[in-house]
PDB file of C-alpha atoms in Angstrom:
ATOM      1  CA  UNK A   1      16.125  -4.988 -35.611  1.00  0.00           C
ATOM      2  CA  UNK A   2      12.842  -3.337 -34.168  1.00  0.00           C
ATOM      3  CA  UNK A   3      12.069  -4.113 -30.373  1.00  0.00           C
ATOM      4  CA  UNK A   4       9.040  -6.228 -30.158  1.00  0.00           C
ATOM      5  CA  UNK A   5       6.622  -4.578 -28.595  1.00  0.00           C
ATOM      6  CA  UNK A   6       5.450  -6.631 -25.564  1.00  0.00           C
ATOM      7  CA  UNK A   7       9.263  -6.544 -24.129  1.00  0.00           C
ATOM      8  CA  UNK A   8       9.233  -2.884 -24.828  1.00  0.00           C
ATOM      9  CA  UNK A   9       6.225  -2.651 -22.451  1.00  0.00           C
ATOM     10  CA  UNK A  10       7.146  -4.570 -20.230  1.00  0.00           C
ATOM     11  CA  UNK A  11      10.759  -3.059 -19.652  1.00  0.00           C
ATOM     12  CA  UNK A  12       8.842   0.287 -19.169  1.00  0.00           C
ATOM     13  CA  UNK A  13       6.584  -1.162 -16.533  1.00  0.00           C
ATOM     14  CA  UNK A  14       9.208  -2.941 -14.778  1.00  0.00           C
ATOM     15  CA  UNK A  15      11.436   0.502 -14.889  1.00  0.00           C
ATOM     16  CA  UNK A  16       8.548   2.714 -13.283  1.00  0.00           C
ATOM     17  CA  UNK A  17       8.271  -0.451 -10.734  1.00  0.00           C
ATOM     18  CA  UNK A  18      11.701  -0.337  -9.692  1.00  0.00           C
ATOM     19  CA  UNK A  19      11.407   3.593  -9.376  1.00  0.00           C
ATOM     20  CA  UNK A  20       8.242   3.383  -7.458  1.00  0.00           C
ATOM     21  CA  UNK A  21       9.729   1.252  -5.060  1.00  0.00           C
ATOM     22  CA  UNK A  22      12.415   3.198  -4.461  1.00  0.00           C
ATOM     23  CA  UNK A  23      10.339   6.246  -4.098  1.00  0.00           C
ATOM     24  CA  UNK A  24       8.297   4.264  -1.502  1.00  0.00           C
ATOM     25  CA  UNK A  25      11.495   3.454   0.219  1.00  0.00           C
ATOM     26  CA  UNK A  26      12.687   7.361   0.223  1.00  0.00           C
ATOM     27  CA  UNK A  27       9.580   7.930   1.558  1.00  0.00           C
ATOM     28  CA  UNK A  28       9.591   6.391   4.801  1.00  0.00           C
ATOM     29  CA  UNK A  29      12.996   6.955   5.044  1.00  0.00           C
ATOM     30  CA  UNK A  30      11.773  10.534   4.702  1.00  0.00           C
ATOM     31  CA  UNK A  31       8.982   9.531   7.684  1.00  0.00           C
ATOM     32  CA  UNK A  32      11.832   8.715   9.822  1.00  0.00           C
ATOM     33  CA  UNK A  33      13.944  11.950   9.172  1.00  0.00           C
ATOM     34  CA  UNK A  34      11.223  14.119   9.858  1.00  0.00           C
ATOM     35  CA  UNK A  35      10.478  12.260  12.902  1.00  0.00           C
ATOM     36  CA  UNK A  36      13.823  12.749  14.067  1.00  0.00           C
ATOM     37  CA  UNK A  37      14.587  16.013  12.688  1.00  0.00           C
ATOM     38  CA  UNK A  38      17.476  15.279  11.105  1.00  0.00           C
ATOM     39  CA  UNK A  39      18.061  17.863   8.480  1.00  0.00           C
ATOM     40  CA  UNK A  40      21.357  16.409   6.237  1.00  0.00           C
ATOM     41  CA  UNK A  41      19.526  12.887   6.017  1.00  0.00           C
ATOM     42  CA  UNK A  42      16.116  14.757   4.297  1.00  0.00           C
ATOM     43  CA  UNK A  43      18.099  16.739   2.406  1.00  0.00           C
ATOM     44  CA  UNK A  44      19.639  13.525   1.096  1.00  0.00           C
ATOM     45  CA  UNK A  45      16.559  11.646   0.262  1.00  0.00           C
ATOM     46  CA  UNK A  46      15.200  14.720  -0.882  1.00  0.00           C
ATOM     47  CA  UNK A  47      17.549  14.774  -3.634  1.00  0.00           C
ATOM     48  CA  UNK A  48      16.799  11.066  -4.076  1.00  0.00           C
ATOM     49  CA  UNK A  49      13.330  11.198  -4.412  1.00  0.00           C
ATOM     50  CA  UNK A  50      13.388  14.158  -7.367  1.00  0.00           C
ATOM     51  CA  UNK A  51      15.815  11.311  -9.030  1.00  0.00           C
ATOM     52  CA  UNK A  52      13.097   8.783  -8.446  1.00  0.00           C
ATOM     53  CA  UNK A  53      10.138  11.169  -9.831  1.00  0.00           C
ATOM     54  CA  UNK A  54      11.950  11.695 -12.884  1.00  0.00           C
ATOM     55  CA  UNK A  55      12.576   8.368 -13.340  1.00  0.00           C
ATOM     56  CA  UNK A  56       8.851   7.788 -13.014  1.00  0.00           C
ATOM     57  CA  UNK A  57       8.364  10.645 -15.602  1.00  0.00           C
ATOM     58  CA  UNK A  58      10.714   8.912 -18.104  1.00  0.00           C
ATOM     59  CA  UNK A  59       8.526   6.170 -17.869  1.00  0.00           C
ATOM     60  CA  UNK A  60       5.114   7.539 -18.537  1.00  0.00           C
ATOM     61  CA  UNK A  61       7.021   9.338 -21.321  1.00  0.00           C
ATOM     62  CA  UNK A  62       8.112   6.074 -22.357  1.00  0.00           C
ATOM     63  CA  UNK A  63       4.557   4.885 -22.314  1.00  0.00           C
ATOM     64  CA  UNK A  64       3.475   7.863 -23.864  1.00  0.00           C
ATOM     65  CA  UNK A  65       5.622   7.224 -27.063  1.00  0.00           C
ATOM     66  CA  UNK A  66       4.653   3.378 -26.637  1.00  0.00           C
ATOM     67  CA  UNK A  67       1.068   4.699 -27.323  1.00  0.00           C
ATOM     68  CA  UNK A  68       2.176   7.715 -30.111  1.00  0.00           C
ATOM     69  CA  UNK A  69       3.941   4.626 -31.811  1.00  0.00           C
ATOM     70  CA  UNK A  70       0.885   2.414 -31.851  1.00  0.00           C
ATOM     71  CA  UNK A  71      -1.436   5.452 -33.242  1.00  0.00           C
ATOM     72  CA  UNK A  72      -3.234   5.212 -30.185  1.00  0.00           C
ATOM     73  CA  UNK A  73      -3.950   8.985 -28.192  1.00  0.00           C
ATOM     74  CA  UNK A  74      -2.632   8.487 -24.399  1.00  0.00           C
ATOM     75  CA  UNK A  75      -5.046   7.729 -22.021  1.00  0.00           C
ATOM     76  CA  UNK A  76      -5.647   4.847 -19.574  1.00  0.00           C
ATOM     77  CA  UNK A  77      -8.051   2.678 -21.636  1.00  0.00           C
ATOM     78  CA  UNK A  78      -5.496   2.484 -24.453  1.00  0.00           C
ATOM     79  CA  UNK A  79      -2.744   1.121 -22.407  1.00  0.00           C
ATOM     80  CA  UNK A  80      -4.978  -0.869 -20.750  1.00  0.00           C
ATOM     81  CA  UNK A  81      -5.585  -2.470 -24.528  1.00  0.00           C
ATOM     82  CA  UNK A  82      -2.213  -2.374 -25.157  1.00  0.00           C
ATOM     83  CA  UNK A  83      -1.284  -4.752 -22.058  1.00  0.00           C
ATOM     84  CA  UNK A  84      -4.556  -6.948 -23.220  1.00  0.00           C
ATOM     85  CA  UNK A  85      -2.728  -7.269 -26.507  1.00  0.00           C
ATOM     86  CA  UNK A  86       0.895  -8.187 -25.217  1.00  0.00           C
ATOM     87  CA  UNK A  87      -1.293 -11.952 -23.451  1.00  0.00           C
ATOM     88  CA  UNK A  88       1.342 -11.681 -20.848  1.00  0.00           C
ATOM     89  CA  UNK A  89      -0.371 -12.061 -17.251  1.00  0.00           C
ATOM     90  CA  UNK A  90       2.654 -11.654 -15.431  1.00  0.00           C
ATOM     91  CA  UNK A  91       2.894  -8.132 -17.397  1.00  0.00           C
ATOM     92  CA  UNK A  92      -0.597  -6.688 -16.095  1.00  0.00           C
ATOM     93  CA  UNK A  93       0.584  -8.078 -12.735  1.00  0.00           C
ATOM     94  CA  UNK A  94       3.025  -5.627 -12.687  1.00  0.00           C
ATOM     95  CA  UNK A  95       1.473  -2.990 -13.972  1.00  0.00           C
ATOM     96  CA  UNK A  96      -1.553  -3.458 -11.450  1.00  0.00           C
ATOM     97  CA  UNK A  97       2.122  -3.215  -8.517  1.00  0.00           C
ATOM     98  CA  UNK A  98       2.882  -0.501 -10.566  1.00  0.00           C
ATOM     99  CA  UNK A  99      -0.542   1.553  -9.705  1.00  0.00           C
ATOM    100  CA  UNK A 100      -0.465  -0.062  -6.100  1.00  0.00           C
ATOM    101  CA  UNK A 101       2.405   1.132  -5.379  1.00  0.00           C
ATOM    102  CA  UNK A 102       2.222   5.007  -6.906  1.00  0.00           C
ATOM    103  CA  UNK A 103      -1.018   4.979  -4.696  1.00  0.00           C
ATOM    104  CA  UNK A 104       0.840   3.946  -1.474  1.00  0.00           C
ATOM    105  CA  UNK A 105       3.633   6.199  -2.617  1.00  0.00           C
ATOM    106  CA  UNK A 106       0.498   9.522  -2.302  1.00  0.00           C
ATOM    107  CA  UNK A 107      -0.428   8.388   1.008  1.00  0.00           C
ATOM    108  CA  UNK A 108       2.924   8.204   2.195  1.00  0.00           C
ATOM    109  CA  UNK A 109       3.513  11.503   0.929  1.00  0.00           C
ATOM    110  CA  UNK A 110       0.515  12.866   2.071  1.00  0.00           C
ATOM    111  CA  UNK A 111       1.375  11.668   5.899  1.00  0.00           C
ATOM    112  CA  UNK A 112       4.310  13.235   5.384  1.00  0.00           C
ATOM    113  CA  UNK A 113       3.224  16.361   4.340  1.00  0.00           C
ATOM    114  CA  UNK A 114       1.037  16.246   7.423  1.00  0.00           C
ATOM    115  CA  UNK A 115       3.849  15.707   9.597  1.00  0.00           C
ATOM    116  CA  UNK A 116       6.045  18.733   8.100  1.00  0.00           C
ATOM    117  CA  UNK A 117       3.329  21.018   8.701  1.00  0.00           C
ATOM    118  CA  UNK A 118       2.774  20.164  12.012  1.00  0.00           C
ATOM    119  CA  UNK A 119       6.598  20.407  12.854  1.00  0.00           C
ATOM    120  CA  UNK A 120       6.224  23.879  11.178  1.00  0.00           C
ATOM    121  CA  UNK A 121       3.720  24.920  12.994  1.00  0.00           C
ATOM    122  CA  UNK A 122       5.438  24.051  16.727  1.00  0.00           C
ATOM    123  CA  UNK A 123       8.490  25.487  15.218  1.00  0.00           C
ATOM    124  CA  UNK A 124       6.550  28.604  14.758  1.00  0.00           C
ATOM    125  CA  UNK A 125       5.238  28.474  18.494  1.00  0.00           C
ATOM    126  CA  UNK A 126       8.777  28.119  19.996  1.00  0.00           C
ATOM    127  CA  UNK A 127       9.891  30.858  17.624  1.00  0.00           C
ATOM    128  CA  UNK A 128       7.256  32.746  18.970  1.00  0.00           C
ATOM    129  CA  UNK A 129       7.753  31.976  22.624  1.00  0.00           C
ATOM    130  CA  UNK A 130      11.377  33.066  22.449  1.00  0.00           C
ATOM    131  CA  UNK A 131      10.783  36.245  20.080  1.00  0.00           C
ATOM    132  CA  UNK A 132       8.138  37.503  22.980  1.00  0.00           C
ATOM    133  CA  UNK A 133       5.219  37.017  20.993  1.00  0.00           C
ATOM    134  CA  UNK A 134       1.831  34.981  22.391  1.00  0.00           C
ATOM    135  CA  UNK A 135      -0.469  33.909  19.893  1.00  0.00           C
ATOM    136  CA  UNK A 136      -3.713  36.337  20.049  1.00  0.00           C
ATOM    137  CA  UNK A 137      -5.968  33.331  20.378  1.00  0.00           C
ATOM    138  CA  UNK A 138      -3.949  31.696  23.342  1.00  0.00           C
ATOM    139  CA  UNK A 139      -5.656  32.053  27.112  1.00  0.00           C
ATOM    140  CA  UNK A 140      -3.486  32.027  29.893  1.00  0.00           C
ATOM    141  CA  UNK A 141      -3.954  32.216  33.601  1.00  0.00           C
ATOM    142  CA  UNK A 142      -3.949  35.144  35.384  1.00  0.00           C
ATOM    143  CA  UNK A 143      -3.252  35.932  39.243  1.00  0.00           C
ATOM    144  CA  UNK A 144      -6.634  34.570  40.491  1.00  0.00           C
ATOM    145  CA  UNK A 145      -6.454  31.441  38.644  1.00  0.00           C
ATOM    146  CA  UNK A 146      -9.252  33.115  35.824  1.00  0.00           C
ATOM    147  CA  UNK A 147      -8.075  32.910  32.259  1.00  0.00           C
ATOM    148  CA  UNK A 148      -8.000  35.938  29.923  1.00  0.00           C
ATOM    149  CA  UNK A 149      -6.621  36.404  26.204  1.00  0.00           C
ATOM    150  CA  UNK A 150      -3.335  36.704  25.749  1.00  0.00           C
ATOM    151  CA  UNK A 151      -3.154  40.576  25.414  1.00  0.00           C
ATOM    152  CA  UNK A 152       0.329  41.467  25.646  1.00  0.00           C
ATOM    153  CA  UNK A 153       3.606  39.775  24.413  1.00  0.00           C
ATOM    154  CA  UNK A 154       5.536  37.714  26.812  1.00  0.00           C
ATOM    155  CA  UNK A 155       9.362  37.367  26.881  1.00  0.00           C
ATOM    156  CA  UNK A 156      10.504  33.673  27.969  1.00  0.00           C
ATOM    157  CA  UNK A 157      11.645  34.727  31.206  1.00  0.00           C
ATOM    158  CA  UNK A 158       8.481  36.095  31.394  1.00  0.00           C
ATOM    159  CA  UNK A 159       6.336  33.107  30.359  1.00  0.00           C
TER     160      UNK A 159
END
């Protein structure tokens, strides 16, 4: 016996829900670890999270053969007449979670993107520091309290 199509959907949608919530979750976990530089707990979630995405891609490959199925081509309008078709408004209820959530899930990433650059980049200045090397575009004080370019390379006892 064939699945009727509404539950079909709507086991789909409620999959990529769960997934997206989790990823949301793994995501400010992520916040956290980054803010605390604690290297074994991102590379933990980091595993978690690629489980996550590919549960997310499972679904929209679900949805995808939902769609091929239906002998509809896969874009947003045609899943959007698909839900209109199943009459279930707790169904495009979810689905509207569904694309709230995958858009808090970008901006979460996206603040945490920021924040990994920006610990790169003062890793990259303490590196520096300690190697000897000033950044060309750095002014520093001289004797007679003037400030020149940086125009030599400084040990740390030095700096």
């Amino acid at each position: 016996m064939a699945t009727p199509l509404p539950f079909k959907i709507a086991q789909t949608v409620q999959q990529e829900l769960n997934a997206a919530n989790a990823l949301f979750d793994l995501l400010q976990q992520e916040s956290d670890a980054l803010g605390s530089r604690d290297t074994e707990l991102l590379a933990t979630i980091i595993e978690r999270k690629n489980q996550e995405l590919v549960n997310l891609a499972q679904g929209a490959n679900k949805r995808f053969t939902i769609l091929t199925e239906q002998k509809l081509t896969h874009n947003q309008q045609n899943w959007m007449l698909l839900l209109g078709r199943c009459r279930d408004e707790k169904l495009l209820q979810q689905w509207r979670a569904l694309e709230q959530q995958i858009k808090a899930c970008k901006q979460e990433n996206e603040t945490n993107g920021k924040l990994l650059a920006r610990s790169q980049r003062v890793l990259a200045k303490l590196t520096g520091v300690l190697r000897g090397q000033a950044e060309s575009n750095q002014e520093l004080y001289n004797r007679k309290g003037g400030h020149s370019a940086a125009k030599r390379n400084l040990t740390y006892a030095q700096a």
